[in-house]
């Protein structure tokens, strides 16, 4: 069973379809990077995979669960870093992470939050309100929330946007560790250098479907 399997996915928002019969397969232990222009459908694809958007037609399985019948099980199996973080501005970083920890039933939430914060180099920011933090630090909190419950699959929508070089290095280490532990990562990005450095396989999304995909090692760079 694949970590992610999509067959014939169509999705639109009342106008021309954004996704047009898209097929996709991501194996366990694989890091897939998807490139595509603005409007190509990258964010829409991640919304469907994360159950935030309902497909018009097609079949979707995530972590072995079928999208239409087992959406709640999918949500427990994924960590998501969206283009806009799902954070509460007036709460502190710790309060945001503790909320997500309780929502996902994480045991010993306080210890787990401290552990993840240390891994992402943000333990000194935990007591600050989110609205007072830089965009890059808010991205770190979003990533912390995504991995807090130790999900087998990460879905990342341009997670490198707004990060400085130090934070980019941290992001790369965390994601490589995640994939190396047998889990799966699907990431969209505009950053060609970052995507090629991270991915085991790269794909290009164009006109609503996967127009090209290849193993990273097969590319002549």
mmCIF file with all atom_site columns, C-alpha atoms in Angstrom:
data_model
loop_
_atom_site.group_PDB
_atom_site.id
_atom_site.type_symbol
_atom_site.label_atom_id
_atom_site.label_alt_id
_atom_site.label_comp_id
_atom_site.label_asym_id
_atom_site.label_entity_id
_atom_site.label_seq_id
_atom_site.pdbx_PDB_ins_code
_atom_site.Cartn_x
_atom_site.Cartn_y
_atom_site.Cartn_z
_atom_site.occupancy
_atom_site.B_iso_or_equiv
_atom_site.pdbx_formal_charge
_atom_site.auth_seq_id
_atom_site.auth_comp_id
_atom_site.auth_asym_id
_atom_site.auth_atom_id
_atom_site.pdbx_PDB_model_num
ATOM 1   C CA . UNK A 1 1   ? 0.000   0.000  0.000   1.00 0.00 ? 1   UNK A CA 1
ATOM 2   C CA . UNK A 1 2   ? 1.315   3.443  -0.968  1.00 0.00 ? 2   UNK A CA 1
ATOM 3   C CA . UNK A 1 3   ? 1.535   6.312  1.497   1.00 0.00 ? 3   UNK A CA 1
ATOM 4   C CA . UNK A 1 4   ? -0.464  8.447  -0.961  1.00 0.00 ? 4   UNK A CA 1
ATOM 5   C CA . UNK A 1 5   ? -2.373  7.240  -4.019  1.00 0.00 ? 5   UNK A CA 1
ATOM 6   C CA . UNK A 1 6   ? -4.496  9.438  -6.277  1.00 0.00 ? 6   UNK A CA 1
ATOM 7   C CA . UNK A 1 7   ? -6.386  8.176  -9.327  1.00 0.00 ? 7   UNK A CA 1
ATOM 8   C CA . UNK A 1 8   ? -8.258  10.401 -11.790 1.00 0.00 ? 8   UNK A CA 1
ATOM 9   C CA . UNK A 1 9   ? -8.637  13.406 -9.458  1.00 0.00 ? 9   UNK A CA 1
ATOM 10  C CA . UNK A 1 10  ? -10.757 16.286 -10.724 1.00 0.00 ? 10  UNK A CA 1
ATOM 11  C CA . UNK A 1 11  ? -11.355 19.465 -8.721  1.00 0.00 ? 11  UNK A CA 1
ATOM 12  C CA . UNK A 1 12  ? -12.712 22.890 -9.612  1.00 0.00 ? 12  UNK A CA 1
ATOM 13  C CA . UNK A 1 13  ? -14.307 25.864 -7.890  1.00 0.00 ? 13  UNK A CA 1
ATOM 14  C CA . UNK A 1 14  ? -17.169 26.633 -10.227 1.00 0.00 ? 14  UNK A CA 1
ATOM 15  C CA . UNK A 1 15  ? -15.050 27.640 -13.230 1.00 0.00 ? 15  UNK A CA 1
ATOM 16  C CA . UNK A 1 16  ? -12.593 25.623 -15.314 1.00 0.00 ? 16  UNK A CA 1
ATOM 17  C CA . UNK A 1 17  ? -11.208 22.617 -13.387 1.00 0.00 ? 17  UNK A CA 1
ATOM 18  C CA . UNK A 1 18  ? -8.026  23.215 -11.403 1.00 0.00 ? 18  UNK A CA 1
ATOM 19  C CA . UNK A 1 19  ? -7.085  19.527 -11.292 1.00 0.00 ? 19  UNK A CA 1
ATOM 20  C CA . UNK A 1 20  ? -7.845  17.461 -14.399 1.00 0.00 ? 20  UNK A CA 1
ATOM 21  C CA . UNK A 1 21  ? -7.701  13.692 -13.998 1.00 0.00 ? 21  UNK A CA 1
ATOM 22  C CA . UNK A 1 22  ? -4.559  13.823 -11.860 1.00 0.00 ? 22  UNK A CA 1
ATOM 23  C CA . UNK A 1 23  ? -2.784  10.554 -10.964 1.00 0.00 ? 23  UNK A CA 1
ATOM 24  C CA . UNK A 1 24  ? -0.160  10.376 -8.221  1.00 0.00 ? 24  UNK A CA 1
ATOM 25  C CA . UNK A 1 25  ? 1.616   7.748  -6.138  1.00 0.00 ? 25  UNK A CA 1
ATOM 26  C CA . UNK A 1 26  ? 3.979   8.336  -3.194  1.00 0.00 ? 26  UNK A CA 1
ATOM 27  C CA . UNK A 1 27  ? 5.705   5.392  -1.501  1.00 0.00 ? 27  UNK A CA 1
ATOM 28  C CA . UNK A 1 28  ? 6.519   5.023  2.175   1.00 0.00 ? 28  UNK A CA 1
ATOM 29  C CA . UNK A 1 29  ? 9.989   6.367  2.894   1.00 0.00 ? 29  UNK A CA 1
ATOM 30  C CA . UNK A 1 30  ? 9.816   8.664  -0.151  1.00 0.00 ? 30  UNK A CA 1
ATOM 31  C CA . UNK A 1 31  ? 10.192  12.442 -0.404  1.00 0.00 ? 31  UNK A CA 1
ATOM 32  C CA . UNK A 1 32  ? 8.286   13.808 -3.420  1.00 0.00 ? 32  UNK A CA 1
ATOM 33  C CA . UNK A 1 33  ? 8.731   17.443 -4.441  1.00 0.00 ? 33  UNK A CA 1
ATOM 34  C CA . UNK A 1 34  ? 6.150   19.012 -6.765  1.00 0.00 ? 34  UNK A CA 1
ATOM 35  C CA . UNK A 1 35  ? 7.038   22.098 -8.793  1.00 0.00 ? 35  UNK A CA 1
ATOM 36  C CA . UNK A 1 36  ? 4.513   24.214 -10.655 1.00 0.00 ? 36  UNK A CA 1
ATOM 37  C CA . UNK A 1 37  ? 3.615   27.767 -11.610 1.00 0.00 ? 37  UNK A CA 1
ATOM 38  C CA . UNK A 1 38  ? 1.151   29.827 -9.606  1.00 0.00 ? 38  UNK A CA 1
ATOM 39  C CA . UNK A 1 39  ? -2.335  28.535 -10.359 1.00 0.00 ? 39  UNK A CA 1
ATOM 40  C CA . UNK A 1 40  ? -1.115  25.103 -11.435 1.00 0.00 ? 40  UNK A CA 1
ATOM 41  C CA . UNK A 1 41  ? -3.109  23.431 -8.651  1.00 0.00 ? 41  UNK A CA 1
ATOM 42  C CA . UNK A 1 42  ? -0.414  22.633 -6.069  1.00 0.00 ? 42  UNK A CA 1
ATOM 43  C CA . UNK A 1 43  ? -2.302  24.103 -3.127  1.00 0.00 ? 43  UNK A CA 1
ATOM 44  C CA . UNK A 1 44  ? -5.587  22.584 -4.296  1.00 0.00 ? 44  UNK A CA 1
ATOM 45  C CA . UNK A 1 45  ? -3.960  19.141 -4.426  1.00 0.00 ? 45  UNK A CA 1
ATOM 46  C CA . UNK A 1 46  ? -2.695  19.488 -0.860  1.00 0.00 ? 46  UNK A CA 1
ATOM 47  C CA . UNK A 1 47  ? -6.106  20.696 0.300   1.00 0.00 ? 47  UNK A CA 1
ATOM 48  C CA . UNK A 1 48  ? -7.728  17.580 -1.159  1.00 0.00 ? 48  UNK A CA 1
ATOM 49  C CA . UNK A 1 49  ? -5.100  15.275 0.373   1.00 0.00 ? 49  UNK A CA 1
ATOM 50  C CA . UNK A 1 50  ? -5.506  16.915 3.778   1.00 0.00 ? 50  UNK A CA 1
ATOM 51  C CA . UNK A 1 51  ? -9.356  16.706 3.574   1.00 0.00 ? 51  UNK A CA 1
ATOM 52  C CA . UNK A 1 52  ? -9.739  20.516 3.511   1.00 0.00 ? 52  UNK A CA 1
ATOM 53  C CA . UNK A 1 53  ? -11.317 20.351 0.028   1.00 0.00 ? 53  UNK A CA 1
ATOM 54  C CA . UNK A 1 54  ? -13.695 17.791 -1.431  1.00 0.00 ? 54  UNK A CA 1
ATOM 55  C CA . UNK A 1 55  ? -12.762 16.335 -4.840  1.00 0.00 ? 55  UNK A CA 1
ATOM 56  C CA . UNK A 1 56  ? -15.296 16.548 -7.659  1.00 0.00 ? 56  UNK A CA 1
ATOM 57  C CA . UNK A 1 57  ? -14.387 13.033 -8.776  1.00 0.00 ? 57  UNK A CA 1
ATOM 58  C CA . UNK A 1 58  ? -11.569 10.529 -8.565  1.00 0.00 ? 58  UNK A CA 1
ATOM 59  C CA . UNK A 1 59  ? -10.162 8.305  -5.841  1.00 0.00 ? 59  UNK A CA 1
ATOM 60  C CA . UNK A 1 60  ? -7.779  9.340  -3.057  1.00 0.00 ? 60  UNK A CA 1
ATOM 61  C CA . UNK A 1 61  ? -6.062  7.216  -0.413  1.00 0.00 ? 61  UNK A CA 1
ATOM 62  C CA . UNK A 1 62  ? -3.781  8.650  2.277   1.00 0.00 ? 62  UNK A CA 1
ATOM 63  C CA . UNK A 1 63  ? -1.973  6.355  4.718   1.00 0.00 ? 63  UNK A CA 1
ATOM 64  C CA . UNK A 1 64  ? -4.165  3.537  3.454   1.00 0.00 ? 64  UNK A CA 1
ATOM 65  C CA . UNK A 1 65  ? -7.408  5.388  4.247   1.00 0.00 ? 65  UNK A CA 1
ATOM 66  C CA . UNK A 1 66  ? -9.992  6.239  1.592   1.00 0.00 ? 66  UNK A CA 1
ATOM 67  C CA . UNK A 1 67  ? -10.709 9.969  1.376   1.00 0.00 ? 67  UNK A CA 1
ATOM 68  C CA . UNK A 1 68  ? -14.512 9.812  1.191   1.00 0.00 ? 68  UNK A CA 1
ATOM 69  C CA . UNK A 1 69  ? -15.144 7.318  4.000   1.00 0.00 ? 69  UNK A CA 1
ATOM 70  C CA . UNK A 1 70  ? -12.178 7.777  6.343   1.00 0.00 ? 70  UNK A CA 1
ATOM 71  C CA . UNK A 1 71  ? -11.376 11.491 6.385   1.00 0.00 ? 71  UNK A CA 1
ATOM 72  C CA . UNK A 1 72  ? -10.968 11.599 10.167  1.00 0.00 ? 72  UNK A CA 1
ATOM 73  C CA . UNK A 1 73  ? -8.411  8.788  10.097  1.00 0.00 ? 73  UNK A CA 1
ATOM 74  C CA . UNK A 1 74  ? -6.499  10.667 7.394   1.00 0.00 ? 74  UNK A CA 1
ATOM 75  C CA . UNK A 1 75  ? -6.388  13.809 9.540   1.00 0.00 ? 75  UNK A CA 1
ATOM 76  C CA . UNK A 1 76  ? -4.828  11.827 12.387  1.00 0.00 ? 76  UNK A CA 1
ATOM 77  C CA . UNK A 1 77  ? -2.215  10.424 9.999   1.00 0.00 ? 77  UNK A CA 1
ATOM 78  C CA . UNK A 1 78  ? -0.914  13.661 8.480   1.00 0.00 ? 78  UNK A CA 1
ATOM 79  C CA . UNK A 1 79  ? 0.957   16.772 9.496   1.00 0.00 ? 79  UNK A CA 1
ATOM 80  C CA . UNK A 1 80  ? 0.249   19.851 7.372   1.00 0.00 ? 80  UNK A CA 1
ATOM 81  C CA . UNK A 1 81  ? 2.207   23.051 6.821   1.00 0.00 ? 81  UNK A CA 1
ATOM 82  C CA . UNK A 1 82  ? -0.113  25.211 4.747   1.00 0.00 ? 82  UNK A CA 1
ATOM 83  C CA . UNK A 1 83  ? 0.675   28.378 2.830   1.00 0.00 ? 83  UNK A CA 1
ATOM 84  C CA . UNK A 1 84  ? -1.106  30.222 5.646   1.00 0.00 ? 84  UNK A CA 1
ATOM 85  C CA . UNK A 1 85  ? -0.395  28.794 9.076   1.00 0.00 ? 85  UNK A CA 1
ATOM 86  C CA . UNK A 1 86  ? -3.294  27.578 11.220  1.00 0.00 ? 86  UNK A CA 1
ATOM 87  C CA . UNK A 1 87  ? -2.130  29.536 14.271  1.00 0.00 ? 87  UNK A CA 1
ATOM 88  C CA . UNK A 1 88  ? -3.975  31.715 16.786  1.00 0.00 ? 88  UNK A CA 1
ATOM 89  C CA . UNK A 1 89  ? -2.245  35.103 16.804  1.00 0.00 ? 89  UNK A CA 1
ATOM 90  C CA . UNK A 1 90  ? -3.238  36.114 20.342  1.00 0.00 ? 90  UNK A CA 1
ATOM 91  C CA . UNK A 1 91  ? -2.011  32.872 21.916  1.00 0.00 ? 91  UNK A CA 1
ATOM 92  C CA . UNK A 1 92  ? 1.611   32.154 22.706  1.00 0.00 ? 92  UNK A CA 1
ATOM 93  C CA . UNK A 1 93  ? 3.596   29.660 20.674  1.00 0.00 ? 93  UNK A CA 1
ATOM 94  C CA . UNK A 1 94  ? 3.359   27.200 23.567  1.00 0.00 ? 94  UNK A CA 1
ATOM 95  C CA . UNK A 1 95  ? -0.424  27.643 23.885  1.00 0.00 ? 95  UNK A CA 1
ATOM 96  C CA . UNK A 1 96  ? -0.859  27.021 20.146  1.00 0.00 ? 96  UNK A CA 1
ATOM 97  C CA . UNK A 1 97  ? 1.224   23.846 20.270  1.00 0.00 ? 97  UNK A CA 1
ATOM 98  C CA . UNK A 1 98  ? -0.425  22.605 23.450  1.00 0.00 ? 98  UNK A CA 1
ATOM 99  C CA . UNK A 1 99  ? -3.831  23.091 21.797  1.00 0.00 ? 99  UNK A CA 1
ATOM 100 C CA . UNK A 1 100 ? -2.808  20.974 18.812  1.00 0.00 ? 100 UNK A CA 1
ATOM 101 C CA . UNK A 1 101 ? -1.222  18.409 21.104  1.00 0.00 ? 101 UNK A CA 1
ATOM 102 C CA . UNK A 1 102 ? -4.456  17.957 23.051  1.00 0.00 ? 102 UNK A CA 1
ATOM 103 C CA . UNK A 1 103 ? -6.501  17.873 19.836  1.00 0.00 ? 103 UNK A CA 1
ATOM 104 C CA . UNK A 1 104 ? -4.388  14.972 18.545  1.00 0.00 ? 104 UNK A CA 1
ATOM 105 C CA . UNK A 1 105 ? -4.336  13.177 21.889  1.00 0.00 ? 105 UNK A CA 1
ATOM 106 C CA . UNK A 1 106 ? -0.582  13.562 22.436  1.00 0.00 ? 106 UNK A CA 1
ATOM 107 C CA . UNK A 1 107 ? 0.473   12.114 25.772  1.00 0.00 ? 107 UNK A CA 1
ATOM 108 C CA . UNK A 1 108 ? 2.515   14.345 28.101  1.00 0.00 ? 108 UNK A CA 1
ATOM 109 C CA . UNK A 1 109 ? 1.876   17.415 25.953  1.00 0.00 ? 109 UNK A CA 1
ATOM 110 C CA . UNK A 1 110 ? 4.173   19.751 27.885  1.00 0.00 ? 110 UNK A CA 1
ATOM 111 C CA . UNK A 1 111 ? 7.200   17.505 27.451  1.00 0.00 ? 111 UNK A CA 1
ATOM 112 C CA . UNK A 1 112 ? 6.438   16.839 23.777  1.00 0.00 ? 112 UNK A CA 1
ATOM 113 C CA . UNK A 1 113 ? 6.071   20.561 23.010  1.00 0.00 ? 113 UNK A CA 1
ATOM 114 C CA . UNK A 1 114 ? 9.426   21.308 24.643  1.00 0.00 ? 114 UNK A CA 1
ATOM 115 C CA . UNK A 1 115 ? 11.040  18.433 22.746  1.00 0.00 ? 115 UNK A CA 1
ATOM 116 C CA . UNK A 1 116 ? 9.763   19.557 19.341  1.00 0.00 ? 116 UNK A CA 1
ATOM 117 C CA . UNK A 1 117 ? 10.566  23.219 20.055  1.00 0.00 ? 117 UNK A CA 1
ATOM 118 C CA . UNK A 1 118 ? 14.150  22.291 20.877  1.00 0.00 ? 118 UNK A CA 1
ATOM 119 C CA . UNK A 1 119 ? 14.411  20.275 17.663  1.00 0.00 ? 119 UNK A CA 1
ATOM 120 C CA . UNK A 1 120 ? 13.359  23.348 15.675  1.00 0.00 ? 120 UNK A CA 1
ATOM 121 C CA . UNK A 1 121 ? 15.474  25.839 17.623  1.00 0.00 ? 121 UNK A CA 1
ATOM 122 C CA . UNK A 1 122 ? 12.528  27.844 18.946  1.00 0.00 ? 122 UNK A CA 1
ATOM 123 C CA . UNK A 1 123 ? 12.332  26.910 22.623  1.00 0.00 ? 123 UNK A CA 1
ATOM 124 C CA . UNK A 1 124 ? 13.239  30.501 23.598  1.00 0.00 ? 124 UNK A CA 1
ATOM 125 C CA . UNK A 1 125 ? 10.118  31.765 21.759  1.00 0.00 ? 125 UNK A CA 1
ATOM 126 C CA . UNK A 1 126 ? 7.504   29.540 23.356  1.00 0.00 ? 126 UNK A CA 1
ATOM 127 C CA . UNK A 1 127 ? 6.180   32.202 25.744  1.00 0.00 ? 127 UNK A CA 1
ATOM 128 C CA . UNK A 1 128 ? 5.746   34.881 23.083  1.00 0.00 ? 128 UNK A CA 1
ATOM 129 C CA . UNK A 1 129 ? 2.442   35.627 21.397  1.00 0.00 ? 129 UNK A CA 1
ATOM 130 C CA . UNK A 1 130 ? 2.383   34.483 17.794  1.00 0.00 ? 130 UNK A CA 1
ATOM 131 C CA . UNK A 1 131 ? 1.465   37.917 16.417  1.00 0.00 ? 131 UNK A CA 1
ATOM 132 C CA . UNK A 1 132 ? 4.730   39.355 17.827  1.00 0.00 ? 132 UNK A CA 1
ATOM 133 C CA . UNK A 1 133 ? 6.916   36.804 16.011  1.00 0.00 ? 133 UNK A CA 1
ATOM 134 C CA . UNK A 1 134 ? 8.542   37.066 12.590  1.00 0.00 ? 134 UNK A CA 1
ATOM 135 C CA . UNK A 1 135 ? 7.067   35.246 9.596   1.00 0.00 ? 135 UNK A CA 1
ATOM 136 C CA . UNK A 1 136 ? 9.981   32.811 9.671   1.00 0.00 ? 136 UNK A CA 1
ATOM 137 C CA . UNK A 1 137 ? 9.434   31.973 13.344  1.00 0.00 ? 137 UNK A CA 1
ATOM 138 C CA . UNK A 1 138 ? 5.705   31.496 12.726  1.00 0.00 ? 138 UNK A CA 1
ATOM 139 C CA . UNK A 1 139 ? 6.656   29.020 9.985   1.00 0.00 ? 139 UNK A CA 1
ATOM 140 C CA . UNK A 1 140 ? 8.726   27.107 12.540  1.00 0.00 ? 140 UNK A CA 1
ATOM 141 C CA . UNK A 1 141 ? 5.722   26.963 14.875  1.00 0.00 ? 141 UNK A CA 1
ATOM 142 C CA . UNK A 1 142 ? 3.560   25.659 12.015  1.00 0.00 ? 142 UNK A CA 1
ATOM 143 C CA . UNK A 1 143 ? 6.118   22.933 11.337  1.00 0.00 ? 143 UNK A CA 1
ATOM 144 C CA . UNK A 1 144 ? 6.243   22.110 15.056  1.00 0.00 ? 144 UNK A CA 1
ATOM 145 C CA . UNK A 1 145 ? 2.452   21.748 15.082  1.00 0.00 ? 145 UNK A CA 1
ATOM 146 C CA . UNK A 1 146 ? 2.649   19.479 12.025  1.00 0.00 ? 146 UNK A CA 1
ATOM 147 C CA . UNK A 1 147 ? 5.121   17.013 13.579  1.00 0.00 ? 147 UNK A CA 1
ATOM 148 C CA . UNK A 1 148 ? 3.890   17.239 17.178  1.00 0.00 ? 148 UNK A CA 1
ATOM 149 C CA . UNK A 1 149 ? 1.738   14.096 16.983  1.00 0.00 ? 149 UNK A CA 1
ATOM 150 C CA . UNK A 1 150 ? 4.432   12.157 15.072  1.00 0.00 ? 150 UNK A CA 1
ATOM 151 C CA . UNK A 1 151 ? 2.330   11.554 11.915  1.00 0.00 ? 151 UNK A CA 1
ATOM 152 C CA . UNK A 1 152 ? 3.510   9.101  9.242   1.00 0.00 ? 152 UNK A CA 1
ATOM 153 C CA . UNK A 1 153 ? 2.907   11.612 6.411   1.00 0.00 ? 153 UNK A CA 1
ATOM 154 C CA . UNK A 1 154 ? 3.835   15.296 6.038   1.00 0.00 ? 154 UNK A CA 1
ATOM 155 C CA . UNK A 1 155 ? 2.149   17.584 3.495   1.00 0.00 ? 155 UNK A CA 1
ATOM 156 C CA . UNK A 1 156 ? 4.028   20.852 3.006   1.00 0.00 ? 156 UNK A CA 1
ATOM 157 C CA . UNK A 1 157 ? 2.917   23.804 0.874   1.00 0.00 ? 157 UNK A CA 1
ATOM 158 C CA . UNK A 1 158 ? 5.996   25.961 0.144   1.00 0.00 ? 158 UNK A CA 1
ATOM 159 C CA . UNK A 1 159 ? 7.356   25.571 3.702   1.00 0.00 ? 159 UNK A CA 1
ATOM 160 C CA . UNK A 1 160 ? 10.608  27.378 2.848   1.00 0.00 ? 160 UNK A CA 1
ATOM 161 C CA . UNK A 1 161 ? 8.892   30.710 2.053   1.00 0.00 ? 161 UNK A CA 1
ATOM 162 C CA . UNK A 1 162 ? 10.125  33.443 4.374   1.00 0.00 ? 162 UNK A CA 1
ATOM 163 C CA . UNK A 1 163 ? 12.845  31.365 6.044   1.00 0.00 ? 163 UNK A CA 1
ATOM 164 C CA . UNK A 1 164 ? 16.425  32.579 6.424   1.00 0.00 ? 164 UNK A CA 1
ATOM 165 C CA . UNK A 1 165 ? 19.412  30.349 5.642   1.00 0.00 ? 165 UNK A CA 1
ATOM 166 C CA . UNK A 1 166 ? 19.693  29.033 9.201   1.00 0.00 ? 166 UNK A CA 1
ATOM 167 C CA . UNK A 1 167 ? 16.010  28.093 9.252   1.00 0.00 ? 167 UNK A CA 1
ATOM 168 C CA . UNK A 1 168 ? 16.281  26.521 5.789   1.00 0.00 ? 168 UNK A CA 1
ATOM 169 C CA . UNK A 1 169 ? 19.079  24.284 7.045   1.00 0.00 ? 169 UNK A CA 1
ATOM 170 C CA . UNK A 1 170 ? 16.964  23.297 10.047  1.00 0.00 ? 170 UNK A CA 1
ATOM 171 C CA . UNK A 1 171 ? 13.994  22.534 7.777   1.00 0.00 ? 171 UNK A CA 1
ATOM 172 C CA . UNK A 1 172 ? 16.148  20.351 5.528   1.00 0.00 ? 172 UNK A CA 1
ATOM 173 C CA . UNK A 1 173 ? 17.499  18.335 8.466   1.00 0.00 ? 173 UNK A CA 1
ATOM 174 C CA . UNK A 1 174 ? 14.062  17.764 9.976   1.00 0.00 ? 174 UNK A CA 1
ATOM 175 C CA . UNK A 1 175 ? 12.511  16.663 6.674   1.00 0.00 ? 175 UNK A CA 1
ATOM 176 C CA . UNK A 1 176 ? 15.372  14.336 5.759   1.00 0.00 ? 176 UNK A CA 1
ATOM 177 C CA . UNK A 1 177 ? 15.165  12.743 9.212   1.00 0.00 ? 177 UNK A CA 1
ATOM 178 C CA . UNK A 1 178 ? 11.411  12.344 8.795   1.00 0.00 ? 178 UNK A CA 1
ATOM 179 C CA . UNK A 1 179 ? 11.710  10.585 5.458   1.00 0.00 ? 179 UNK A CA 1
ATOM 180 C CA . UNK A 1 180 ? 14.624  8.507  6.707   1.00 0.00 ? 180 UNK A CA 1
ATOM 181 C CA . UNK A 1 181 ? 12.433  7.030  9.427   1.00 0.00 ? 181 UNK A CA 1
ATOM 182 C CA . UNK A 1 182 ? 10.248  5.345  6.791   1.00 0.00 ? 182 UNK A CA 1
ATOM 183 C CA . UNK A 1 183 ? 7.583   8.024  6.644   1.00 0.00 ? 183 UNK A CA 1
ATOM 184 C CA . UNK A 1 184 ? 6.513   9.978  3.557   1.00 0.00 ? 184 UNK A CA 1
ATOM 185 C CA . UNK A 1 185 ? 6.828   13.653 2.651   1.00 0.00 ? 185 UNK A CA 1
ATOM 186 C CA . UNK A 1 186 ? 5.061   15.530 -0.143  1.00 0.00 ? 186 UNK A CA 1
ATOM 187 C CA . UNK A 1 187 ? 6.212   19.116 -0.609  1.00 0.00 ? 187 UNK A CA 1
ATOM 188 C CA . UNK A 1 188 ? 5.311   21.825 -3.117  1.00 0.00 ? 188 UNK A CA 1
ATOM 189 C CA . UNK A 1 189 ? 7.814   24.595 -3.765  1.00 0.00 ? 189 UNK A CA 1
ATOM 190 C CA . UNK A 1 190 ? 8.960   27.314 -6.143  1.00 0.00 ? 190 UNK A CA 1
ATOM 191 C CA . UNK A 1 191 ? 12.530  26.929 -4.885  1.00 0.00 ? 191 UNK A CA 1
ATOM 192 C CA . UNK A 1 192 ? 14.240  24.755 -7.490  1.00 0.00 ? 192 UNK A CA 1
ATOM 193 C CA . UNK A 1 193 ? 17.512  24.443 -5.582  1.00 0.00 ? 193 UNK A CA 1
ATOM 194 C CA . UNK A 1 194 ? 15.817  23.529 -2.300  1.00 0.00 ? 194 UNK A CA 1
ATOM 195 C CA . UNK A 1 195 ? 13.447  21.074 -3.946  1.00 0.00 ? 195 UNK A CA 1
ATOM 196 C CA . UNK A 1 196 ? 16.171  19.257 -5.866  1.00 0.00 ? 196 UNK A CA 1
ATOM 197 C CA . UNK A 1 197 ? 18.317  19.064 -2.735  1.00 0.00 ? 197 UNK A CA 1
ATOM 198 C CA . UNK A 1 198 ? 15.544  17.458 -0.683  1.00 0.00 ? 198 UNK A CA 1
ATOM 199 C CA . UNK A 1 199 ? 13.484  15.277 -3.003  1.00 0.00 ? 199 UNK A CA 1
ATOM 200 C CA . UNK A 1 200 ? 13.964  11.607 -3.880  1.00 0.00 ? 200 UNK A CA 1
ATOM 201 C CA . UNK A 1 201 ? 11.619  12.208 -6.797  1.00 0.00 ? 201 UNK A CA 1
ATOM 202 C CA . UNK A 1 202 ? 10.496  15.426 -8.453  1.00 0.00 ? 202 UNK A CA 1
ATOM 203 C CA . UNK A 1 203 ? 7.339   16.144 -10.401 1.00 0.00 ? 203 UNK A CA 1
ATOM 204 C CA . UNK A 1 204 ? 5.927   19.080 -12.361 1.00 0.00 ? 204 UNK A CA 1
ATOM 205 C CA . UNK A 1 205 ? 2.249   19.949 -12.066 1.00 0.00 ? 205 UNK A CA 1
ATOM 206 C CA . UNK A 1 206 ? 0.909   21.708 -15.162 1.00 0.00 ? 206 UNK A CA 1
ATOM 207 C CA . UNK A 1 207 ? -2.590  22.187 -16.566 1.00 0.00 ? 207 UNK A CA 1
ATOM 208 C CA . UNK A 1 208 ? -4.087  20.273 -13.660 1.00 0.00 ? 208 UNK A CA 1
ATOM 209 C CA . UNK A 1 209 ? -2.103  17.047 -13.910 1.00 0.00 ? 209 UNK A CA 1
ATOM 210 C CA . UNK A 1 210 ? 1.367   15.642 -13.370 1.00 0.00 ? 210 UNK A CA 1
ATOM 211 C CA . UNK A 1 211 ? 3.133   16.547 -16.609 1.00 0.00 ? 211 UNK A CA 1
ATOM 212 C CA . UNK A 1 212 ? 6.564   15.154 -15.683 1.00 0.00 ? 212 UNK A CA 1
ATOM 213 C CA . UNK A 1 213 ? 8.147   13.109 -12.912 1.00 0.00 ? 213 UNK A CA 1
ATOM 214 C CA . UNK A 1 214 ? 11.549  11.545 -12.442 1.00 0.00 ? 214 UNK A CA 1
ATOM 215 C CA . UNK A 1 215 ? 13.819  10.107 -9.786  1.00 0.00 ? 215 UNK A CA 1
ATOM 216 C CA . UNK A 1 216 ? 16.203  12.775 -8.507  1.00 0.00 ? 216 UNK A CA 1
ATOM 217 C CA . UNK A 1 217 ? 19.218  10.550 -9.200  1.00 0.00 ? 217 UNK A CA 1
ATOM 218 C CA . UNK A 1 218 ? 18.213  10.231 -12.867 1.00 0.00 ? 218 UNK A CA 1
ATOM 219 C CA . UNK A 1 219 ? 18.322  13.971 -13.503 1.00 0.00 ? 219 UNK A CA 1
ATOM 220 C CA . UNK A 1 220 ? 21.376  15.266 -15.356 1.00 0.00 ? 220 UNK A CA 1
ATOM 221 C CA . UNK A 1 221 ? 22.227  18.363 -13.308 1.00 0.00 ? 221 UNK A CA 1
#
